[in-house]
Each structure stands twice: as C-alpha cells, then as structure tokens.
Coordinates of C-alpha atoms in Angstrom, one line a residue:
X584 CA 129.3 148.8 113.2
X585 CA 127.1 151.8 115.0
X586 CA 127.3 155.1 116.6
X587 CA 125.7 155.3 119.7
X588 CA 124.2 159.0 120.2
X589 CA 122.5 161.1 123.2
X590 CA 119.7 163.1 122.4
X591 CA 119.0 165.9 124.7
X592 CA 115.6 167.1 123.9
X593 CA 114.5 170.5 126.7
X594 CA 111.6 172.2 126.8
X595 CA 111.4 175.3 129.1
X596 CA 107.9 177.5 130.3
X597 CA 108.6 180.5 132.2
X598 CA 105.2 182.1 133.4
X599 CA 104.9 185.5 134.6
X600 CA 102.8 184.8 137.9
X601 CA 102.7 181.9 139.5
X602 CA 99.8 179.4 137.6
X603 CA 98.6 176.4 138.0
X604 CA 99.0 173.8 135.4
X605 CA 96.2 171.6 134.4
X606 CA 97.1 167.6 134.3
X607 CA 99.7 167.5 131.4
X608 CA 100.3 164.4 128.4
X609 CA 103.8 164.0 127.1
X610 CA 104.8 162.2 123.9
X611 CA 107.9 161.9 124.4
X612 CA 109.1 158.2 124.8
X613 CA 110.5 156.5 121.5
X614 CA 107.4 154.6 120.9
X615 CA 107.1 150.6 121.1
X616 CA 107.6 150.3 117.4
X617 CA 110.6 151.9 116.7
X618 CA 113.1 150.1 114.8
X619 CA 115.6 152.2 116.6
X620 CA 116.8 150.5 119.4
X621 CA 117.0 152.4 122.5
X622 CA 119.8 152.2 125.1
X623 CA 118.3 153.9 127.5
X624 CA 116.0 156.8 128.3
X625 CA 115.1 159.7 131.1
X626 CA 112.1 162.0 132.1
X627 CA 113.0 165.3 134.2
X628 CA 110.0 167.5 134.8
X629 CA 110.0 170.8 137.2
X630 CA 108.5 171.8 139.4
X631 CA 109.5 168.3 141.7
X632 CA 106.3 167.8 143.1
X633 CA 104.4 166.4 140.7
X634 CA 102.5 162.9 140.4
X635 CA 103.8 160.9 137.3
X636 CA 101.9 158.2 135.7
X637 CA 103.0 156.3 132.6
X638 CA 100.2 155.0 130.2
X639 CA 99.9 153.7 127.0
X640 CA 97.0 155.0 124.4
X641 CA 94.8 153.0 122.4
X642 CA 97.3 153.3 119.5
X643 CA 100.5 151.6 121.8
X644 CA 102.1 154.9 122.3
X645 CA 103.5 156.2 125.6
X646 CA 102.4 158.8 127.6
X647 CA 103.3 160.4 130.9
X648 CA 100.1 162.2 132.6
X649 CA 101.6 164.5 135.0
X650 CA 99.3 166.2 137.4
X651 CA 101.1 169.3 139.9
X652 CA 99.6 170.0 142.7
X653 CA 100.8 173.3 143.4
X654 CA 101.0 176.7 141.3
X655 CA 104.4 177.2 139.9
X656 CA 106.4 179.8 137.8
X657 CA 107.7 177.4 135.5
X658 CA 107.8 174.0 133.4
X659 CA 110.5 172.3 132.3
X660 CA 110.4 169.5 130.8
X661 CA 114.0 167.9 129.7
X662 CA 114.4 164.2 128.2
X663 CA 117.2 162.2 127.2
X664 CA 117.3 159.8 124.2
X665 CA 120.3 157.1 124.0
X666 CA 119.8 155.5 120.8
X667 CA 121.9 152.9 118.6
X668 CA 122.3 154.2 115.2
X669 CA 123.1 151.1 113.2
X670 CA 122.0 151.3 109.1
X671 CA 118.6 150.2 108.6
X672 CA 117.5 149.2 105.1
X673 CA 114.2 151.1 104.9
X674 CA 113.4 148.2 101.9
X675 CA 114.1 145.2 104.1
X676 CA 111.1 144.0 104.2
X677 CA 108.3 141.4 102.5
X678 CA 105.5 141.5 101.1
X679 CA 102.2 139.3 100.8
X680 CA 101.6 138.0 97.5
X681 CA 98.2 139.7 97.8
X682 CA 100.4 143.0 98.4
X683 CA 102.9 142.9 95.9
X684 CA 101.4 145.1 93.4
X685 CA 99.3 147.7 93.7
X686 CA 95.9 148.6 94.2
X687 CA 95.8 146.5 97.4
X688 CA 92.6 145.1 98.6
X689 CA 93.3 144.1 102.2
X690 CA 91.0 141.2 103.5
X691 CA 88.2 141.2 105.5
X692 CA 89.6 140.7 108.9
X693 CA 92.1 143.0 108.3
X694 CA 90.5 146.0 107.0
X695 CA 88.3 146.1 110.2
X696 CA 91.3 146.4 111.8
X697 CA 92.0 149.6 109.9
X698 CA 89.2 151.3 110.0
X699 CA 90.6 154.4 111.7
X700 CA 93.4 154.8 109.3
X701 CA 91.1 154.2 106.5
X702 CA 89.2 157.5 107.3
X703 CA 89.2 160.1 104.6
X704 CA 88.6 163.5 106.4
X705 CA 89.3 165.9 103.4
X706 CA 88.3 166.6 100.4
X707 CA 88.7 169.2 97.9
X708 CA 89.5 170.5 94.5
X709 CA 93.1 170.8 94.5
X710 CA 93.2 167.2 96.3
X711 CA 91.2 165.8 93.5
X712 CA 93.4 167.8 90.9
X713 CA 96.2 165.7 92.7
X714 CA 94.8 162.6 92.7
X715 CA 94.0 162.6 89.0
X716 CA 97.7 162.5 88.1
X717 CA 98.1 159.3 90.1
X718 CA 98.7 156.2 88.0
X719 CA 96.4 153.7 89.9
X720 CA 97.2 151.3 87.3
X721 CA 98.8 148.0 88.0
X722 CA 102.6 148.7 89.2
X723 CA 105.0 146.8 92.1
X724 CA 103.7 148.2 95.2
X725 CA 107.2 149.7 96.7
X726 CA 107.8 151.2 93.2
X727 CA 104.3 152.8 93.8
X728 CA 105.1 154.2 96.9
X729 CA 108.5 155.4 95.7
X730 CA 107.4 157.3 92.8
X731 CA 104.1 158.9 95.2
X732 CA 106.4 160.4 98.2
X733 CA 109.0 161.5 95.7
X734 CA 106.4 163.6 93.7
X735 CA 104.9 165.2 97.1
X736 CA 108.3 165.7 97.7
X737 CA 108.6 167.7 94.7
X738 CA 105.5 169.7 95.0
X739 CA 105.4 170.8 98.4
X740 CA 108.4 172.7 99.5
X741 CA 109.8 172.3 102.7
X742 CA 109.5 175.5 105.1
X743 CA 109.8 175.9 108.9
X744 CA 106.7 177.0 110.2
X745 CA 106.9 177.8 113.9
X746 CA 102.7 179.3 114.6
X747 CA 100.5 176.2 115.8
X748 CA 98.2 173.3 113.9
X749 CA 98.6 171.8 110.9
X750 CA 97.4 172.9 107.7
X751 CA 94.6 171.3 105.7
X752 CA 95.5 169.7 102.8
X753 CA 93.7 172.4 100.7
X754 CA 96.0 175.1 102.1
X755 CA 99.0 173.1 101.4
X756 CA 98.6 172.2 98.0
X757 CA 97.2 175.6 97.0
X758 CA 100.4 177.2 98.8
X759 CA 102.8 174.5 97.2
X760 CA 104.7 174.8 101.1
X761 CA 104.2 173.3 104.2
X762 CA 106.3 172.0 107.2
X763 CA 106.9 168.8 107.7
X764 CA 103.4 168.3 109.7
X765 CA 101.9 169.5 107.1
X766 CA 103.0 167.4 104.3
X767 CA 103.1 164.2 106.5
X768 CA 99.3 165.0 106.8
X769 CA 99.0 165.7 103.2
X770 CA 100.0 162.2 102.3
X771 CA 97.7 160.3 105.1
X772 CA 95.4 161.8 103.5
X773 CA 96.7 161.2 99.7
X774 CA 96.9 157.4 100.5
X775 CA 93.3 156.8 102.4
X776 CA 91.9 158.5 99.1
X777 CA 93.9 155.8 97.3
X778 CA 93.0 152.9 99.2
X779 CA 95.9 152.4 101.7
X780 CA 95.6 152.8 105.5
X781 CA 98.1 155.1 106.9
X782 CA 99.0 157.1 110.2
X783 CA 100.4 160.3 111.3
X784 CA 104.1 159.7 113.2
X785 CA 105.6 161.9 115.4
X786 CA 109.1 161.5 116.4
X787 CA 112.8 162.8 116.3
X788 CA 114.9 163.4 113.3
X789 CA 118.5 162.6 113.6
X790 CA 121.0 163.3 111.2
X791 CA 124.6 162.7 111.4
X792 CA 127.6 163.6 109.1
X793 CA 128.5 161.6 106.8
X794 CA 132.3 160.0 107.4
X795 CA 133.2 160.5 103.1
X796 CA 131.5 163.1 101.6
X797 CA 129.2 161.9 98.4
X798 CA 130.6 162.0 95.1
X799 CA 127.3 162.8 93.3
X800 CA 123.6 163.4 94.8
X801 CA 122.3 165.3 97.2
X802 CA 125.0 166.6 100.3
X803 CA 123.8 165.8 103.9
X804 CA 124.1 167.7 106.7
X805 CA 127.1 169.8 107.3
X806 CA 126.6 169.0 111.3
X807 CA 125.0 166.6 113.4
X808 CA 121.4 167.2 113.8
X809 CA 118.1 166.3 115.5
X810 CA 114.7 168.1 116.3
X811 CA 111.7 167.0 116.3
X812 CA 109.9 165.8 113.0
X813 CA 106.6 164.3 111.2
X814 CA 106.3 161.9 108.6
X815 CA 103.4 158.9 107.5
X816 CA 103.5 155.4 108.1
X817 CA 101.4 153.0 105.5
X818 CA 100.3 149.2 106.6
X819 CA 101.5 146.8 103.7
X820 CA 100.3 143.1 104.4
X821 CA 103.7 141.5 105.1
X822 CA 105.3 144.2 105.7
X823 CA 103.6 146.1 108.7
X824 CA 103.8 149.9 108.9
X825 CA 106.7 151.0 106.7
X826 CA 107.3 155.0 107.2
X827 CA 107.5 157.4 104.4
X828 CA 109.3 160.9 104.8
X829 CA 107.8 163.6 102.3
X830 CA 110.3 166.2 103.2
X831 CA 112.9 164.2 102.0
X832 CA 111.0 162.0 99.1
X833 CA 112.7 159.0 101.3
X834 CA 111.6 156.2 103.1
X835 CA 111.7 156.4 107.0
X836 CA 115.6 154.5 108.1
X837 CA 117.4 154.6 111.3
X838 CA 117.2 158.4 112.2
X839 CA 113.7 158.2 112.4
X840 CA 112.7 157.7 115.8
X841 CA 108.9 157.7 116.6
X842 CA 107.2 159.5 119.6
X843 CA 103.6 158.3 118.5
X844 CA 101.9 157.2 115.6
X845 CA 98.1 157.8 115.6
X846 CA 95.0 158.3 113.0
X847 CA 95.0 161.9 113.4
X848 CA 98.0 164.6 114.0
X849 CA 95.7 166.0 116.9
X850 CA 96.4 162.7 119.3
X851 CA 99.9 163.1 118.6
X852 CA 101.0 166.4 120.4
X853 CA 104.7 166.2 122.3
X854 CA 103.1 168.6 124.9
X855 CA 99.6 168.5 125.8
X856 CA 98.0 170.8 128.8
X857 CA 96.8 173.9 129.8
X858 CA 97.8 176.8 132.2
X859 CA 95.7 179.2 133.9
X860 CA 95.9 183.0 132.3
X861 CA 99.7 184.8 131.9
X862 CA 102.3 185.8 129.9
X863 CA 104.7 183.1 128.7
X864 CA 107.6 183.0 127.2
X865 CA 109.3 179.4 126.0
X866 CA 112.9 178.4 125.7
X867 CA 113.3 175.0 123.9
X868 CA 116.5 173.1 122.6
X869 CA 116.9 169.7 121.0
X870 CA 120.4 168.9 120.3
X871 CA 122.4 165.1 119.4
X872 CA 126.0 164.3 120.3
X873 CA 128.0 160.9 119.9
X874 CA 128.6 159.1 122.8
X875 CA 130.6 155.9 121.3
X876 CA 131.8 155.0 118.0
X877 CA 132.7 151.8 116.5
X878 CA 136.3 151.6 113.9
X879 CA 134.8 151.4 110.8
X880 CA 136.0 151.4 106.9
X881 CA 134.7 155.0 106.4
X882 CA 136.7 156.2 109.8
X883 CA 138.8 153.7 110.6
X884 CA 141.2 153.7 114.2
X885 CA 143.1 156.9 114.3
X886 CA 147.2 156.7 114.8
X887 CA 146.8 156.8 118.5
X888 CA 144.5 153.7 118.8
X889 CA 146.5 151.8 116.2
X890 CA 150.1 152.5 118.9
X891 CA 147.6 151.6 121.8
X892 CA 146.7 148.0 119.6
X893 CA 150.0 147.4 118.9
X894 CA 151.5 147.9 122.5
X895 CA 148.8 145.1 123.7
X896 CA 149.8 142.7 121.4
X897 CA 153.5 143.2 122.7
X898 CA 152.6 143.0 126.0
X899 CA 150.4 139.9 125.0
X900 CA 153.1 138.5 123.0
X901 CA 156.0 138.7 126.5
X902 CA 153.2 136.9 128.8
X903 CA 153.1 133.9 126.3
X904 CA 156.6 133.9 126.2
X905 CA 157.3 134.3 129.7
X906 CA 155.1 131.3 130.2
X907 CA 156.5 129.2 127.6
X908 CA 153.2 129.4 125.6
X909 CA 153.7 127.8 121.7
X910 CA 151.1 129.3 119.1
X911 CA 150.7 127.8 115.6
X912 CA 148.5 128.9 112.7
X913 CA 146.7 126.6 110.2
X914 CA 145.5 128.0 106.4
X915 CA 143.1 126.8 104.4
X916 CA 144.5 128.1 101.0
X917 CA 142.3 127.9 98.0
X918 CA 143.2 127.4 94.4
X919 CA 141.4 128.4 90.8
X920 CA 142.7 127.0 88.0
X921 CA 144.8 128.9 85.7
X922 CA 143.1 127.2 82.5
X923 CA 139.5 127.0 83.0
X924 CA 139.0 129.4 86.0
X925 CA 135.1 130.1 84.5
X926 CA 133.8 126.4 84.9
X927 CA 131.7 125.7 87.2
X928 CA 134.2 123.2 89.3
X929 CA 136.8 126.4 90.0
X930 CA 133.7 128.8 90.9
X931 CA 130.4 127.2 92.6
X932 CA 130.8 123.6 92.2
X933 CA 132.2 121.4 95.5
X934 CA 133.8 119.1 93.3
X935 CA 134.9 118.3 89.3
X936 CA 137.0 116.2 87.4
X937 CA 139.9 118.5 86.6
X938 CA 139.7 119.8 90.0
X939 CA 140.0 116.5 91.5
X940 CA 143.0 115.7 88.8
X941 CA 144.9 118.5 90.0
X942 CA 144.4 118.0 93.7
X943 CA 145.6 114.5 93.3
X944 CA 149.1 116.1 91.3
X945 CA 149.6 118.3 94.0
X946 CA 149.1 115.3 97.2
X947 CA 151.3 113.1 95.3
X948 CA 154.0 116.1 94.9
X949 CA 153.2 117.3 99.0
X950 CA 153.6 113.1 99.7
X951 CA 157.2 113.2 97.6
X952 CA 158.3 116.2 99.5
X953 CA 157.0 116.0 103.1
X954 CA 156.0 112.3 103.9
X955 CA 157.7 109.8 101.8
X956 CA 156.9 107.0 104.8
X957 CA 153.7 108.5 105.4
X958 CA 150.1 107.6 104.2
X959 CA 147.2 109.3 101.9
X960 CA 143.8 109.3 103.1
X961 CA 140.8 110.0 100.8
X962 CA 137.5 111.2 103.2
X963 CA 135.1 113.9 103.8
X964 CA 135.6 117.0 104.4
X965 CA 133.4 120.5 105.2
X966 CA 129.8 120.3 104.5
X967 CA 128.8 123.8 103.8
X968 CA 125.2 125.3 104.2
X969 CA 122.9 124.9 101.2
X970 CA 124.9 121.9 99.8
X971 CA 123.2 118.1 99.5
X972 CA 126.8 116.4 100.3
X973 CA 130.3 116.8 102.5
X974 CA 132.8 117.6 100.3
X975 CA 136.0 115.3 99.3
X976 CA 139.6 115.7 102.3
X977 CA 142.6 114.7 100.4
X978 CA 145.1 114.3 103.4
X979 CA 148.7 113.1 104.3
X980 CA 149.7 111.8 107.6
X981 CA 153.6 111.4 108.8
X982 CA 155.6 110.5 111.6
X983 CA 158.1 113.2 111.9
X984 CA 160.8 110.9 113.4
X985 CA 160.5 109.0 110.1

C-alpha cells in the first residue's frame, strides 16, 4: 500500500533593478540514489530565456547549470517532486562479516575509494571532549550507530536557523543547538574521527500524518509536511550508504529524499550563483499534498467506495447471468487436531502418523457419504517452497449418475 504525494518546492528572487545573473547550479533533482522512487519530476525557471544544461558531479548528483543571457528583474525557480511513499525499513539491509561489529577496518581497495569522506577537517577541544565518551569497544555495528545519532540527538537541540553557512562543529557543541545542517555536519565529522566514511546529504523532508494516532512515544506531525532538510550518510561494507537523521536520533526511511550527497556541505547548495549589485528580497515555499491513496488497514475504503464496490459486483453479477455464466468455488480447508494441536505433524510438519490416521477416518466417512461406487486414490499433492518432498492427496472420484 502507498501514498503517492506532489511536492511543490518555489523559490522566488525579486531584484530591485534589472541584474544580470551569473551562470546558476541547482540541486534540486532527487538524486540517483534515492530509495524513494520518483514518479515524475519538473524544472520551471524564469526569466524563459535561459540555456539549460543537465550534468552530473563527480559525486552522481544532478545539476542544472543555467546560464541567462539577458538582465532580468527576477528568478524563480519552482520544481515539482512526485514521489511514491511506500514504508521503507531503514534496517533492511546486510552487512559484511568484516562489518558486523564495530571498529570497521575497510580493505585496501576500498578505503581508496573513500578517501574524500575519510577527511577529518575539524578538530577541537569540545570535539575531543565528545569523542572521549564514545565506547569504541567491540559492539554490533547498527547497535553502534543507533546508540551514536541518538546521543547527538540528545545533545544538540534542534533550532531553525534561517542566516547562511553552517556552523563548525566547535560552535555547535559549545552552543548545545544547531539546525539540521549543522548537526548533520557535526556527525560527518564525529564518524571520520571514528574511523567511518561518511557524507553530507541534502534533500527534502516529508512528513505525513499518521492514519492512528500512537498510543505511547513520541506524536508526529499534526499536518503534512516537507521542506528542505540535511542529514549524514555512512558507507557500511554490505550495506552501502545508509542515512542517519540527527534531528530526529533516527535512521533516514522513505521521507528522506536526497538532492545531493557530497564530502563537504559547501558542494551541496540547492541554489548556487551570483547577481550583480541590488536589493533583494526572496519569497520561497515548499509545500506536499496527496495526490493518490491506496485502502489500507489504518484508513480503509470510506462508505461511499464500499456502495460504489458493491454496485460493480451487482452489475457484474446480471452480465454473468444474462449470459448464462456458471461460477463455482473450491476450498482448501485445513484441520489441527483437537488432541495434540502442539506436535509438530499439526504445526510445521507436511505429514505424521496421527495426521495421516485421521485423514484416512475422514476419506473413508467422505467415501460412505458422497461416493459409495466411487474410488480412493492415494498420490502427491502441493510441493511447497523450502520442503525436500510433495506432500501426500488423499482423493475420491464419482460418477454422479451413479
């Protein structure tokens, strides 16, 4: 079952003179990698004349380089996201054997590979206070993880912080706050110092409410939601990059949508360009709405769909009888014995001796009532998946004309 959802995602520049605009980089295409799968997508960039060229950086992402021509008195810049929200298990994944517990020592070929998210770039006296309090002995790898975004979770809190750049990990951990940006390049960092190779993501957030709400834990949105986010990917052996949210102490799932994914948040700007000199003002908006929904347990078909169901099957039901159309049903019932139900020949077994006892009881009884001219005929049956041998038919055959 899925929700299928549109996110509108517009950015407006107004400019108070006519400028011109250098050539401009957008990150704005779900990037290659996202386990999100995307219906469909559009680009719609003012002024209209314009060159647009799609390319893709060192690191897979997308980017449009748009180059204008002609001065202008505005940018806008408005994309549209279709996206197939089905439930991702953000644990559905394996591991190497090598990568099952950490520390992880990745091999030769593959930490070349890495270099660039290998790269320690800060250092500092509150990041080594930090550090200290890890536990680098030997533990399961995912439990690791866990228990490391949970506690950055729980140390920085989560502000919206709307001036430019991203703070150095320094600031952040002497602050105790960041935005998501900031805490998503906190723990890039936190996890190069520890041995793991890790990037900085970009993308959309989406959050939809839920159909029940939770009995216990924390309470999800109160409305739909999207905008655009950061969180940190980390390259397990097995597993590939697997995406940890700091903001939320949770692994990255379906309504995380990457935009780009590089070694450093400065190659992963959504905008990227420059104007000549003026006074700007910017009008920006990034909303989510549901497009189609599946029936499901949580919100089943409503009153009206159920009539609609039911009038179809009518009207199916007076076209196979106008055509003389005869529809039978077989069964396969199944039976547990009312003794033993626990032994294995009433729960995972194919076959047994009392099992085979009773069926016979009940054939003989079927033969008496139903086919007294007719014949038995022992033979197999099913094979099922996973199991070394058919199983055992017990059937009756009659003429119904006696």
């Amino acid at each position: 079952m899925s929700i299928r959802v549109s996110i509108r995602h517009k950015t407006d520049y107004h400019f108070d003179r006519p400028v011109s605009l250098s050539p401009h980089v957008l990150r704005l295409r779900p990037a290659p990698h996202s386990r999100t799968a995307i219906k469909a997508y559009s680009l719609r960039v003012e002024p209209g004349e314009h060159f647009l060229n799609w390319q893709q950086d060192p690191y897979n992402n997308f980017l449009a380089r748009l180059v204008f021509p002609e001065k202008t008195r505005q940018l806008s810049i408005d994309v549209e996201v279709i996206a197939e929200m089905v439930a991702i298990n953000p644990f559905d994944f394996f591991l190497e054997e090598s990568a099952s517990d950490y520390p992880i020592a990745y091999d030769r070929e593959l930490a070349e590979d890495l270099v660039p998210y290998l790269e320690i770039e800060e250092r500092g006296p509150h990041l080594s206070a930090w550090l200290a309090e890890v536990d680098r002995s030997q533990t399961p790898t995912i439990d690791f993880l866990v228990a490391l975004n949970q506690r950055l979770e729980r140390d920085i809190d989560y502000i919206v912080r709307l001036e430019p750049g991203v703070h150095t990990c320094e600031e952040t951990l002497a602050s105790g706050r960041g935005s998501c940006r900031d805490s998503a390049w906190l723990m890039v960092q936190i996890l190069r110092h520890l041995g793991l190779a890790s990037r900085f993501v970009s993308g959309y957030l989406v959050q939809l409410v839920e159909d029940i709400k939770a009995l216990d834990g924390p309470v999800g949105p109160s409305a739909d939601f999207s905008d655009l986010h950061a969180w940190t990917e980390v390259y397990l052996p097995g597993a590939g990059w697997v995406g940890l949210d700091s903001t939320s102490g949770l692994f990255a799932a379906e309504g995380h949508i990457p935009l780009a994914a590089t070694p450093h948040f400065s190659h992963a700007a959504a905008v990227e360009g420059a104007t000549g000199p003026c006074e700007v003002t910017l009008e920006y908006s990034n909303t989510v709405s549901r497009i189609y929904e599946d029936p499901r347990v949580t919100k089943p078909y409503t009153d009206e769909q159920w009539q609609r169901i039911a009038a179809l099957g009518e009207a199916v039901d007076d076209k196979l009888v106008a055509g003389d159309v005869r529809l039978t049903m077989g069964g396969e019932p199944t039976f547990v014995s009312i003794d033993d139900f626990e032994a294995p020949e009433w729960t995972i077994a194919a076959d047994g001796p009392a099992k085979r006892q009773a069926a016979e009881a009940l054939l003989t009884r079927l033969k008496e009532q139903y086919a007294a001219g007719g014949f038995v005929h022992h033979g197999l049956g099913k094979w099922y998946p996973g199991e070394p041998l058919p199983r055992w038919a017990l059937s009756i055959y009659w003429r119904t004309d006696g």
